[in-house]
Short mmCIF file of C-alpha atoms and ligand atoms in Angstrom, two decimals:
data_model
loop_
_atom_site.label_atom_id
_atom_site.label_comp_id
_atom_site.label_asym_id
_atom_site.label_seq_id
_atom_site.Cartn_x
_atom_site.Cartn_y
_atom_site.Cartn_z
CA MET A 172 18.00 8.38 -2.31
CA PRO A 173 21.01 6.17 -2.81
CA PRO A 174 20.94 3.33 -5.61
CA ALA A 175 19.76 0.13 -4.59
CA ASP A 176 22.75 -1.70 -4.31
CA SER A 177 24.55 1.00 -2.31
CA ALA A 178 21.23 0.88 0.17
CA CYS A 179 21.30 -2.88 0.47
CA ARG A 180 25.13 -2.83 1.24
CA VAL A 181 24.46 0.16 4.07
CA VAL A 182 21.81 -2.16 5.43
CA MET A 183 24.02 -5.21 5.81
CA GLY A 184 26.99 -3.03 6.91
CA PHE A 185 24.99 -1.48 9.66
CA CYS A 186 23.58 -4.95 10.92
CA LEU A 187 27.27 -5.89 11.13
CA ILE A 188 28.16 -2.94 12.93
CA ALA A 189 25.21 -3.64 15.36
CA VAL A 190 26.24 -7.36 16.02
CA LEU A 191 30.06 -5.91 16.78
CA ALA A 192 28.84 -3.38 19.06
CA ALA A 193 26.57 -5.85 20.96
CA VAL A 194 29.18 -8.36 21.33
CA ALA A 195 31.71 -5.52 22.33
CA GLY A 196 29.42 -4.93 25.20
CA SER A 197 26.08 -2.84 25.38
CA GLY A 198 27.01 -1.53 29.00
CA THR A 199 29.58 0.93 27.51
CA ALA A 200 29.14 4.56 26.50
CA LEU A 201 28.74 5.52 23.02
CA ALA A 202 30.43 3.64 20.35
CA GLN A 203 33.58 5.15 18.49
CA SER A 204 31.56 5.27 15.32
CA ASP A 205 29.81 8.44 14.61
CA ARG A 206 26.71 6.50 13.53
CA PRO A 207 25.02 6.10 16.92
CA ARG A 208 25.67 9.99 17.42
CA ALA A 209 23.86 10.63 14.02
CA ALA A 210 20.91 8.15 15.14
CA LEU A 211 20.42 9.82 18.44
CA ASP A 212 20.38 13.33 16.82
CA ASP A 213 17.66 12.12 14.70
CA LEU A 214 16.03 10.49 17.56
CA VAL A 215 15.75 13.79 19.57
CA ALA A 216 14.96 15.75 16.46
CA ALA A 217 12.03 13.53 15.66
CA TYR A 218 10.27 13.82 19.14
CA PRO A 219 10.86 17.45 19.88
CA ASP A 220 8.08 17.66 22.56
CA ALA A 221 9.26 14.63 24.54
CA LEU A 222 13.17 14.53 24.23
CA ALA A 223 15.66 16.87 25.21
CA GLY A 224 19.01 15.47 24.44
CA TYR A 225 21.61 12.85 25.39
CA ASP A 226 24.99 12.48 26.56
CA ALA A 227 27.48 9.61 26.72
CA LYS A 228 25.30 7.14 28.52
CA VAL A 229 21.77 8.51 28.96
CA LEU A 230 18.92 10.02 26.82
CA ARG A 231 17.17 12.92 28.51
CA TRP A 232 13.36 13.77 28.61
CA ARG A 233 12.00 17.04 28.73
CA ASP A 234 10.21 16.12 32.19
CA GLY A 235 13.56 14.98 33.59
CA THR A 236 13.30 11.50 33.15
CA VAL A 237 16.73 9.83 32.03
CA MET A 238 17.05 6.57 30.39
CA PRO A 239 20.15 4.45 29.62
CA LEU A 240 21.32 4.21 26.26
CA SER A 241 22.88 0.77 26.41
CA GLY A 242 21.75 -2.11 28.43
CA GLY A 243 21.19 -5.77 28.76
CA ALA A 244 23.52 -8.81 28.02
CA ALA A 245 26.76 -8.21 26.44
CA ASN A 246 26.54 -10.76 23.53
CA LYS A 247 22.91 -10.19 22.09
CA THR A 248 21.68 -12.58 19.44
CA PHE A 249 19.19 -11.44 16.82
CA ALA A 250 16.68 -12.85 19.08
CA ASP A 251 17.90 -10.93 22.22
CA LEU A 252 17.78 -7.78 20.21
CA LEU A 253 14.09 -8.29 19.26
CA ARG A 254 13.24 -9.00 22.87
CA HIS A 255 15.84 -7.12 24.86
CA ALA A 256 16.63 -4.14 22.88
CA SER A 257 18.27 -0.82 24.29
CA ILE A 258 17.64 2.53 23.03
CA LEU A 259 20.81 2.21 20.82
CA ASP A 260 19.80 -0.92 19.68
CA GLN A 261 16.47 0.13 18.28
CA LEU A 262 18.50 2.84 16.39
CA ARG A 263 21.15 0.64 14.91
CA VAL A 264 19.69 -0.83 11.61
CA PRO A 265 19.28 2.19 9.30
CA TYR A 266 15.61 2.28 7.35
CA PRO A 267 16.09 2.25 3.68
CA ARG A 268 14.05 5.22 2.17
CA GLY A 269 12.02 4.78 -1.20
CA ALA A 270 11.54 1.71 -3.38
CA LEU A 271 13.66 -1.50 -2.52
CA GLY A 272 15.82 -2.52 -5.29
CA ARG A 273 15.88 -5.99 -3.81
CA PRO A 274 14.50 -8.09 -0.78
CA PRO A 275 15.93 -7.08 2.54
CA ALA A 276 19.20 -8.92 3.67
CA VAL A 277 18.94 -11.54 6.15
CA ASP A 278 17.74 -10.31 9.49
CA ALA A 279 17.71 -6.71 8.41
CA ASP A 280 14.44 -5.62 10.19
CA PRO A 281 14.89 -1.61 10.56
CA GLY A 282 12.62 -0.51 13.42
CA ARG A 283 11.73 -4.02 14.73
CA PHE A 284 14.30 -3.49 17.60
CA ARG A 285 12.11 -1.71 20.14
CA ASN A 286 12.95 -0.57 23.70
CA THR A 287 10.19 -1.29 25.70
CA ALA A 288 10.69 1.44 28.20
CA PHE A 289 11.11 4.06 25.71
CA PHE A 290 7.79 3.38 24.02
CA GLU A 291 5.88 2.91 27.08
CA LYS A 292 7.18 6.23 28.50
CA MET A 293 5.97 8.07 25.15
CA TYR A 294 2.87 6.51 24.73
CA GLY A 295 1.57 4.62 27.82
CA ASP A 296 1.33 1.00 28.69
CA CYS A 297 -1.59 -0.20 27.37
CA ARG A 298 -1.90 -3.22 30.03
CA ARG A 299 -2.40 -0.43 32.62
CA GLY A 300 -4.77 1.57 30.57
CA GLY A 301 -2.09 4.44 29.69
CA VAL A 302 -2.61 4.54 25.94
CA THR A 303 -6.54 4.84 25.70
CA PRO A 304 -6.96 8.38 27.23
CA HIS A 305 -4.47 9.35 24.08
CA LEU A 306 -6.57 7.53 21.57
CA VAL A 307 -8.64 9.75 18.72
CA SER A 308 -11.06 8.60 16.35
CA LEU A 309 -10.68 9.53 12.46
CA PRO A 310 -12.35 8.59 9.32
CA TRP A 311 -10.13 6.37 7.10
CA LEU A 312 -10.15 7.14 3.40
CA PRO A 313 -13.27 9.33 4.02
CA LYS A 314 -14.26 9.52 0.08
CA THR A 315 -13.77 5.94 -0.45
CA TRP A 316 -14.53 3.84 2.90
CA GLY A 317 -14.95 6.28 5.57
CA LYS A 318 -14.98 3.82 8.60
CA SER A 319 -13.57 5.20 12.20
CA ILE A 320 -10.26 4.26 13.29
CA ARG A 321 -8.45 4.99 16.53
CA ILE A 322 -5.06 6.17 16.81
CA THR A 323 -2.75 8.00 19.52
CA SER A 324 -2.69 12.00 19.47
CA VAL A 325 0.91 11.78 21.23
CA ASN A 326 3.39 13.34 18.89
CA GLY A 327 0.50 14.17 16.35
CA VAL A 328 0.64 10.92 14.92
CA ASP A 329 -3.28 11.24 14.43
CA LYS A 330 -2.57 14.44 12.37
CA GLN A 331 -0.09 12.42 10.24
CA LEU A 332 -2.27 9.68 9.73
CA ARG A 333 -5.30 12.18 8.68
CA ALA A 334 -2.93 13.53 6.01
CA ILE A 335 -1.81 10.23 4.72
CA SER A 336 -5.69 9.15 4.62
CA ALA A 337 -6.45 11.94 2.43
CA GLU A 338 -3.48 11.48 -0.10
CA ILE A 339 -4.19 7.88 -0.20
CA ASP A 340 -7.97 9.03 -0.80
CA ALA A 341 -6.84 10.85 -4.03
CA LEU A 342 -5.05 7.88 -5.51
CA PRO A 343 -6.59 5.76 -8.47
CA GLU A 344 -8.95 2.71 -7.21
CA ASP A 345 -6.62 0.13 -8.36
CA LEU A 346 -3.90 1.60 -6.09
CA LYS A 347 -5.99 2.41 -2.88
CA ARG A 348 -7.63 -0.66 -2.91
CA ALA A 349 -4.92 -2.28 -0.83
CA ALA A 350 -5.48 0.47 2.05
CA TYR A 351 -8.75 -0.56 2.93
CA PRO A 352 -10.60 -2.53 4.62
CA ILE A 353 -7.95 -1.98 7.23
CA ALA A 354 -7.01 -4.93 9.64
CA GLY A 355 -6.53 -2.93 12.42
CA THR A 356 -4.93 -0.06 14.52
CA TYR A 357 -5.00 0.16 18.21
CA ASN A 358 -4.83 -3.44 19.80
CA CYS A 359 -3.30 -4.09 23.25
CA ARG A 360 -1.50 -7.23 22.20
CA THR A 361 2.14 -8.58 21.79
CA VAL A 362 3.72 -9.61 18.38
CA ALA A 363 3.27 -13.19 17.47
CA ASP A 364 6.95 -14.08 17.11
CA THR A 365 8.75 -12.27 19.87
CA GLY A 366 5.88 -12.07 22.79
CA GLN A 367 6.80 -8.31 23.03
CA PRO A 368 4.47 -5.36 23.14
CA SER A 369 3.40 -4.72 19.55
CA PRO A 370 3.34 -1.34 18.47
CA HIS A 371 -0.31 -1.45 17.95
CA GLY A 372 -0.65 -1.32 21.46
CA TYR A 373 0.96 2.02 21.67
CA GLY A 374 -1.61 3.53 19.13
CA ILE A 375 1.14 4.15 16.54
CA ALA A 376 0.39 1.58 13.89
CA ILE A 377 -1.87 0.47 11.48
CA ASP A 378 -2.44 -2.64 9.26
CA LEU A 379 -3.94 -2.24 5.76
CA ASN A 380 -5.94 -4.59 3.72
CA THR A 381 -4.80 -8.21 4.23
CA ALA A 382 -5.92 -9.18 0.84
CA PHE A 383 -2.89 -7.45 -0.71
CA SER A 384 -0.66 -8.26 2.05
CA ASP A 385 2.17 -10.56 2.71
CA TYR A 386 3.31 -11.58 6.42
CA TRP A 387 6.30 -13.88 6.53
CA TYR A 388 4.93 -15.49 9.79
CA TRP A 389 1.95 -16.71 7.59
CA ARG A 390 4.45 -18.86 5.57
CA SER A 391 6.86 -21.61 6.54
CA HIS A 392 9.19 -20.95 9.52
CA ASN A 393 11.93 -23.32 8.33
CA GLY A 394 14.41 -22.36 6.03
CA PRO A 395 15.19 -19.14 4.36
CA ILE A 396 12.29 -16.44 4.30
CA VAL A 397 11.12 -15.94 0.47
CA TYR A 398 10.34 -12.26 0.36
CA ARG A 399 6.75 -11.06 -1.46
CA ASN A 400 5.08 -7.76 -1.65
CA ARG A 401 1.96 -6.80 -3.46
CA MET A 402 1.77 -3.23 -1.34
CA PRO A 403 1.86 -0.35 -4.10
CA GLN A 404 5.18 1.57 -3.94
CA GLN A 405 2.89 4.86 -3.96
CA ILE A 406 0.98 3.91 -0.68
CA VAL A 407 4.66 3.21 0.98
CA SER A 408 5.80 6.49 -0.14
CA ILE A 409 2.87 8.52 1.20
CA PHE A 410 3.41 6.87 4.73
CA GLU A 411 7.15 7.64 4.77
CA LYS A 412 6.68 10.84 3.96
CA HIS A 413 4.67 11.22 7.18
CA GLY A 414 6.82 9.59 9.43
CA PHE A 415 5.82 6.11 9.15
CA ILE A 416 8.10 3.18 8.57
CA TRP A 417 6.74 0.30 6.50
CA GLY A 418 6.94 -3.61 7.55
CA GLY A 419 7.62 -4.26 3.62
CA LYS A 420 11.51 -3.57 4.27
CA TRP A 421 12.00 -6.23 6.91
CA TYR A 422 13.78 -9.40 6.08
CA HIS A 423 10.82 -10.83 8.40
CA PHE A 424 8.31 -8.65 5.98
CA ASP A 425 4.80 -7.76 7.21
CA THR A 426 3.70 -5.72 4.14
CA MET A 427 0.37 -4.23 5.88
CA HIS A 428 2.33 -3.17 8.75
CA PHE A 429 3.08 0.91 8.97
CA GLU A 430 4.31 2.35 12.33
CA TYR A 431 5.00 5.97 13.25
CA ARG A 432 8.81 6.07 13.72
CA PRO A 433 10.07 9.34 12.34
CA GLU A 434 13.54 8.78 14.12
CA LEU A 435 13.96 6.33 11.18
CA LEU A 436 12.91 8.71 8.51
CA VAL A 437 14.46 12.41 9.42
CA GLY A 438 17.44 13.47 8.02
CA ARG A 439 17.44 11.12 5.00
ZN1 LIG B 10 0.74 -4.26 12.42
#
């Protein structure tokens, strides 16, 4: 893991690159930088059952589907990127693994730009009943809480969450108290501030105990966002080890939220 200072500079640098690339025109092929290629390599490696590869302009799925890597307006603002992310857009903000040394930089929200077509192809469209056939039930923290939760079995997400549950269950009570009761897993809804499909609607996300959580949207929407977190790093590290990113690493923080996004964690 790089030092905290270095990680923060990387986050800010990549955000700048993302903005410049968007301004340069997202309808073009891969940018000159090797960074998009490395991120696409990580994407294909993270979903080996679904993805076959990519070329200069498209992502290739194993079933023959092709999707454009770029797309949308040429001058995307942060709000545009949240609502109309291309596949390249969704990969451009690197996710800093390990403990944060300082609050995230302004608008550094690694993982919040999501290409809807990509996720609906991968997990289904919950509004059309495409997600629930893949959901399975498992007991969350069986030694401690044990209530049944539902998560997708696509990409083995259920197996990863079962392993996470066992590891958190073995933590001391004062730490694992932040992980139950949970606030939810599958829920076919939109994200509060963007109106876009929530990762909860794909069955790949879990919200932990709200009594130990902080969410920027619960606070003032005017002026700079003041970061706050009470989620134990031990819980964050367990999720990251199993391919889940944490909403506590977003400028628009959501510290109860964990989401299966292995493409942002492989190779790091
Ligand atoms: Zn959530």
